[in-house]
mmCIF file of C-alpha atoms in Angstrom:
data_model
loop_
_atom_site.group_PDB
_atom_site.id
_atom_site.type_symbol
_atom_site.label_atom_id
_atom_site.label_comp_id
_atom_site.label_asym_id
_atom_site.label_seq_id
_atom_site.Cartn_x
_atom_site.Cartn_y
_atom_site.Cartn_z
ATOM 1 C CA MET A 85 0.000 0.000 0.000
ATOM 2 C CA ILE A 86 2.720 2.487 1.039
ATOM 3 C CA ARG A 87 6.335 2.067 0.028
ATOM 4 C CA SER A 88 9.233 4.491 0.258
ATOM 5 C CA GLU A 89 12.598 4.363 -1.483
ATOM 6 C CA ASN A 90 15.762 6.270 -0.598
ATOM 7 C CA LEU A 91 13.944 9.064 1.224
ATOM 8 C CA LYS A 92 15.957 12.083 2.302
ATOM 9 C CA PHE A 93 14.929 15.460 3.619
ATOM 10 C CA GLN A 94 16.772 18.604 4.624
ATOM 11 C CA TYR A 95 15.361 21.635 6.370
ATOM 12 C CA SER A 96 16.642 24.931 5.016
ATOM 13 C CA SER A 97 17.976 25.868 8.460
ATOM 14 C CA ALA A 98 19.725 22.522 9.060
ATOM 15 C CA LYS A 99 23.255 21.512 8.126
ATOM 16 C CA ASN A 100 22.633 17.777 8.037
ATOM 17 C CA GLU A 101 20.304 15.887 5.729
ATOM 18 C CA LEU A 102 17.903 13.354 7.243
ATOM 19 C CA THR A 103 18.103 9.883 5.696
ATOM 20 C CA PHE A 104 15.265 7.410 6.265
ATOM 21 C CA PRO A 105 15.000 3.624 6.037
ATOM 22 C CA THR A 106 12.834 1.959 3.426
ATOM 23 C CA ILE A 107 9.259 1.791 4.714
ATOM 24 C CA HIS A 108 6.731 -0.791 3.591
ATOM 25 C CA VAL A 109 3.155 -0.717 4.863
ATOM 26 C CA ASP A 110 0.778 -3.434 3.655
ATOM 27 C CA LYS A 111 -3.007 -3.146 3.782
ATOM 28 C CA ASN A 112 -4.354 -3.776 7.308
ATOM 29 C CA LYS A 113 -0.803 -4.045 8.663
ATOM 30 C CA HIS A 114 -0.900 -1.225 11.195
ATOM 31 C CA THR A 115 2.504 0.433 11.409
ATOM 32 C CA LEU A 116 4.338 2.418 14.076
ATOM 33 C CA LEU A 117 7.168 4.912 13.505
ATOM 34 C CA LEU A 118 8.836 5.023 16.911
ATOM 35 C CA GLY A 119 11.560 7.458 17.917
ATOM 36 C CA GLU A 120 12.613 10.108 20.387
ATOM 37 C CA SER A 121 12.110 13.834 19.777
ATOM 38 C CA GLY A 122 14.422 14.970 16.996
ATOM 39 C CA SER A 123 14.692 11.520 15.411
ATOM 40 C CA GLY A 124 12.791 12.659 12.331
ATOM 41 C CA LYS A 125 9.679 10.502 12.824
ATOM 42 C CA THR A 126 7.217 13.355 12.244
ATOM 43 C CA THR A 127 9.143 14.464 9.165
ATOM 44 C CA LEU A 128 9.003 10.903 7.835
ATOM 45 C CA LEU A 129 5.279 10.723 8.577
ATOM 46 C CA HIS A 130 4.746 13.937 6.604
ATOM 47 C CA LEU A 131 6.779 12.575 3.694
ATOM 48 C CA LEU A 132 4.791 9.334 3.629
ATOM 49 C CA GLY A 133 1.542 11.275 3.893
ATOM 50 C CA GLY A 134 2.301 13.647 1.045
ATOM 51 C CA LEU A 135 2.510 16.703 3.291
ATOM 52 C CA SER A 136 6.193 17.533 2.668
ATOM 53 C CA ALA A 137 8.181 16.820 -0.483
ATOM 54 C CA PRO A 138 11.486 14.959 0.015
ATOM 55 C CA THR A 139 14.789 16.337 -1.206
ATOM 56 C CA ALA A 140 15.422 12.872 -2.662
ATOM 57 C CA GLY A 141 13.601 9.560 -2.951
ATOM 58 C CA GLN A 142 10.105 8.381 -3.755
ATOM 59 C CA VAL A 143 6.866 7.475 -2.002
ATOM 60 C CA PHE A 144 4.424 5.092 -3.654
ATOM 61 C CA ILE A 145 0.835 4.686 -2.530
ATOM 62 C CA ASP A 146 -0.976 1.897 -4.374
ATOM 63 C CA SER A 147 1.693 2.147 -7.100
ATOM 64 C CA HIS A 148 1.174 5.925 -7.476
ATOM 65 C CA ASP A 149 4.399 7.918 -7.165
ATOM 66 C CA ILE A 150 2.805 10.748 -5.193
ATOM 67 C CA TYR A 151 5.661 13.224 -5.636
ATOM 68 C CA ALA A 152 5.519 12.777 -9.397
ATOM 69 C CA LEU A 153 2.056 14.357 -9.218
ATOM 70 C CA SER A 154 1.554 18.096 -9.474
ATOM 71 C CA GLU A 155 0.932 19.800 -6.134
ATOM 72 C CA GLU A 156 -2.759 20.233 -6.976
ATOM 73 C CA LYS A 157 -3.187 16.586 -7.979
ATOM 74 C CA ARG A 158 -1.241 15.441 -4.921
ATOM 75 C CA ASP A 159 -3.512 17.483 -2.643
ATOM 76 C CA LEU A 160 -6.574 15.852 -4.213
ATOM 77 C CA PHE A 161 -5.034 12.374 -4.051
ATOM 78 C CA ARG A 162 -4.218 12.900 -0.380
ATOM 79 C CA ALA A 163 -7.739 14.133 0.408
ATOM 80 C CA LYS A 164 -9.286 11.059 -1.179
ATOM 81 C CA ASN A 165 -6.885 8.398 0.041
ATOM 82 C CA MET A 166 -5.501 9.544 3.391
ATOM 83 C CA GLY A 167 -7.002 10.679 6.668
ATOM 84 C CA PHE A 168 -5.033 12.663 9.244
ATOM 85 C CA ILE A 169 -5.331 12.930 13.024
ATOM 86 C CA PHE A 170 -3.126 15.356 14.933
ATOM 87 C CA GLN A 171 -2.691 16.016 18.653
ATOM 88 C CA ASP A 172 -5.202 18.859 18.366
ATOM 89 C CA ALA A 173 -8.467 18.345 16.482
ATOM 90 C CA HIS A 174 -7.986 21.454 14.273
ATOM 91 C CA LEU A 175 -11.735 21.731 13.678
ATOM 92 C CA LEU A 176 -12.997 25.097 12.420
ATOM 93 C CA LYS A 177 -14.596 26.781 15.402
ATOM 94 C CA ASN A 178 -17.268 28.633 13.435
ATOM 95 C CA LEU A 179 -18.593 25.443 11.802
ATOM 96 C CA THR A 180 -20.654 22.702 13.407
ATOM 97 C CA ILE A 181 -19.215 19.208 13.648
ATOM 98 C CA GLU A 182 -21.339 18.135 10.686
ATOM 99 C CA GLU A 183 -20.182 21.130 8.633
ATOM 100 C CA ASN A 184 -16.532 20.437 9.475
ATOM 101 C CA ILE A 185 -16.867 16.908 8.125
ATOM 102 C CA ILE A 186 -18.810 17.972 5.023
ATOM 103 C CA LEU A 187 -15.941 20.382 4.344
ATOM 104 C CA ALA A 188 -13.606 17.378 4.130
ATOM 105 C CA GLN A 189 -15.888 15.900 1.456
ATOM 106 C CA TYR A 190 -15.842 19.195 -0.432
ATOM 107 C CA LEU A 191 -12.042 19.432 -0.367
ATOM 108 C CA ALA A 192 -11.782 15.886 -1.738
ATOM 109 C CA LYS A 193 -14.246 16.827 -4.512
ATOM 110 C CA VAL A 194 -16.585 13.989 -3.608
ATOM 111 C CA LYS A 195 -20.343 14.132 -3.115
ATOM 112 C CA GLN A 196 -21.273 16.129 -0.024
ATOM 113 C CA ASP A 197 -23.444 13.553 1.660
ATOM 114 C CA ARG A 198 -25.037 14.482 4.983
ATOM 115 C CA ASN A 199 -26.391 10.965 5.469
ATOM 116 C CA ALA A 200 -22.854 9.566 5.217
ATOM 117 C CA VAL A 201 -21.661 12.100 7.788
ATOM 118 C CA ILE A 202 -24.418 11.168 10.221
ATOM 119 C CA THR A 203 -23.662 7.471 9.714
ATOM 120 C CA VAL A 204 -19.979 7.987 10.572
ATOM 121 C CA LEU A 205 -20.831 10.114 13.615
ATOM 122 C CA ASP A 206 -23.261 7.427 14.752
ATOM 123 C CA LYS A 207 -20.592 4.705 14.464
ATOM 124 C CA LEU A 208 -18.293 6.880 16.575
ATOM 125 C CA GLN A 209 -21.100 7.483 19.104
ATOM 126 C CA ILE A 210 -21.338 11.265 18.692
ATOM 127 C CA LYS A 211 -24.323 11.498 16.346
ATOM 128 C CA ASP A 212 -26.031 13.761 18.888
ATOM 129 C CA LYS A 213 -23.181 16.293 18.494
ATOM 130 C CA ALA A 214 -23.658 16.827 14.739
ATOM 131 C CA ASN A 215 -25.091 20.328 15.191
ATOM 132 C CA SER A 216 -22.795 21.308 18.055
ATOM 133 C CA TYR A 217 -19.729 23.514 17.697
ATOM 134 C CA PRO A 218 -16.227 22.326 18.646
ATOM 135 C CA ASN A 219 -16.121 24.413 21.831
ATOM 136 C CA GLN A 220 -19.227 22.564 23.057
ATOM 137 C CA LEU A 221 -17.534 19.148 22.966
ATOM 138 C CA SER A 222 -15.373 17.394 25.533
ATOM 139 C CA ARG A 223 -11.810 16.412 24.620
ATOM 140 C CA GLY A 224 -12.865 12.824 23.994
ATOM 141 C CA GLN A 225 -15.737 13.942 21.784
ATOM 142 C CA LEU A 226 -13.388 16.222 19.833
ATOM 143 C CA GLN A 227 -11.084 13.246 19.220
ATOM 144 C CA ARG A 228 -14.004 11.267 17.828
ATOM 145 C CA ALA A 229 -15.058 14.215 15.647
ATOM 146 C CA ALA A 230 -11.528 14.506 14.272
ATOM 147 C CA ILE A 231 -11.530 10.784 13.515
ATOM 148 C CA ALA A 232 -14.917 11.111 11.797
ATOM 149 C CA ARG A 233 -13.512 13.848 9.566
ATOM 150 C CA ALA A 234 -10.447 11.716 8.833
ATOM 151 C CA VAL A 235 -12.431 8.645 7.707
ATOM 152 C CA ILE A 236 -15.398 10.280 5.933
ATOM 153 C CA ASN A 237 -13.851 9.871 2.472
ATOM 154 C CA HIS A 238 -13.022 6.183 3.048
ATOM 155 C CA PRO A 239 -9.232 6.640 3.004
ATOM 156 C CA LYS A 240 -6.837 3.743 2.545
ATOM 157 C CA VAL A 241 -4.639 4.877 5.416
ATOM 158 C CA LEU A 242 -5.250 6.795 8.643
ATOM 159 C CA ILE A 243 -2.219 8.788 9.767
ATOM 160 C CA ALA A 244 -1.767 9.998 13.337
ATOM 161 C CA ASP A 245 1.066 12.067 14.822
ATOM 162 C CA GLU A 246 1.649 11.581 18.576
ATOM 163 C CA PRO A 247 -2.006 10.762 19.365
ATOM 164 C CA THR A 248 -1.189 9.739 22.959
ATOM 165 C CA ALA A 249 1.779 11.972 23.790
ATOM 166 C CA ALA A 250 0.097 14.050 26.506
ATOM 167 C CA LEU A 251 -2.223 11.366 27.908
ATOM 168 C CA ASP A 252 -2.109 9.291 31.069
ATOM 169 C CA ASP A 253 -2.224 5.493 30.876
ATOM 170 C CA THR A 254 -6.020 5.265 31.097
ATOM 171 C CA ASN A 255 -6.635 7.755 28.287
ATOM 172 C CA THR A 256 -3.815 6.291 26.205
ATOM 173 C CA LYS A 257 -5.609 2.949 26.253
ATOM 174 C CA TYR A 258 -8.900 4.675 25.427
ATOM 175 C CA VAL A 259 -7.434 6.443 22.382
ATOM 176 C CA MET A 260 -5.607 3.367 21.080
ATOM 177 C CA ASP A 261 -8.658 1.144 21.521
ATOM 178 C CA LEU A 262 -10.701 3.772 19.675
ATOM 179 C CA LEU A 263 -8.178 3.961 16.810
ATOM 180 C CA MET A 264 -8.015 0.182 16.489
ATOM 181 C CA GLU A 265 -11.803 -0.083 16.580
ATOM 182 C CA THR A 266 -12.039 2.665 13.951
ATOM 183 C CA ALA A 267 -9.501 0.907 11.732
ATOM 184 C CA ALA A 268 -11.518 -2.312 11.892
ATOM 185 C CA THR A 269 -14.878 -0.593 11.362
ATOM 186 C CA PHE A 270 -13.804 1.476 8.369
ATOM 187 C CA GLU A 271 -11.241 -1.007 6.971
ATOM 188 C CA VAL A 272 -8.406 1.493 7.092
ATOM 189 C CA THR A 273 -4.713 0.948 7.827
ATOM 190 C CA LEU A 274 -3.100 2.890 10.698
ATOM 191 C CA LEU A 275 0.250 4.661 10.380
ATOM 192 C CA ILE A 276 1.320 6.343 13.622
ATOM 193 C CA ALA A 277 4.429 8.315 14.567
ATOM 194 C CA THR A 278 5.228 8.653 18.267
ATOM 195 C CA HIS A 279 7.850 8.541 20.998
ATOM 196 C CA ASP A 280 5.330 6.799 23.287
ATOM 197 C CA THR A 281 6.630 3.257 23.831
ATOM 198 C CA ARG A 282 3.464 2.365 25.779
ATOM 199 C CA ILE A 283 1.571 1.755 22.529
ATOM 200 C CA LYS A 284 4.187 -0.495 20.915
ATOM 201 C CA SER A 285 2.251 -3.630 21.847
ATOM 202 C CA TYR A 286 -0.605 -2.603 19.548
ATOM 203 C CA PHE A 287 1.590 -2.938 16.452
ATOM 204 C CA ALA A 288 3.179 -5.896 14.703
ATOM 205 C CA ASN A 289 5.011 -3.622 12.265
ATOM 206 C CA THR A 290 7.332 -1.130 13.982
ATOM 207 C CA TYR A 291 10.173 1.023 12.622
ATOM 208 C CA GLN A 292 12.614 2.351 15.208
ATOM 209 C CA LEU A 293 14.101 5.694 14.132
#
């Protein structure tokens, strides 16, 4: 599903170039990029997710060389095939939860389907929050809303950056159980970057950076 070759990246302010191992993620083989702060795991996640172009190397998603695409086509490909979850939900505060998710459909240029949105929210047990605004939701509800937005376009892969970094053990288990349940429900493959070794047991495929 995802394969990288000879990936390198250099920040304009850095002297040294980051070199990454070959990554291979098969369908339904949930994968962890594990490393301490400064190891380059978030940079690698962004490269694999089409968010940052490498200085060298290639990333293939279902045989598509994503950095051979124009920026506009890559943005559209990413919107249709990849869902993203960050530490913060990044929901637009002036839109309802339903409107935030419909916006994701619009950006992917797919049919804006309210029934599909309600179905996803129902599966994630926040259907009753469809017409609420982000500031009216608890942290756990915001996480579910962000996941709903990430999976609405039926992506092939769900990418998360440090989803448990600031959580205690109880909430770490809650978030990981939710992500695994979501992956099974929506038939999506997880790709997570973190320094949190507590979640290593959830993954059979781990890259240590």
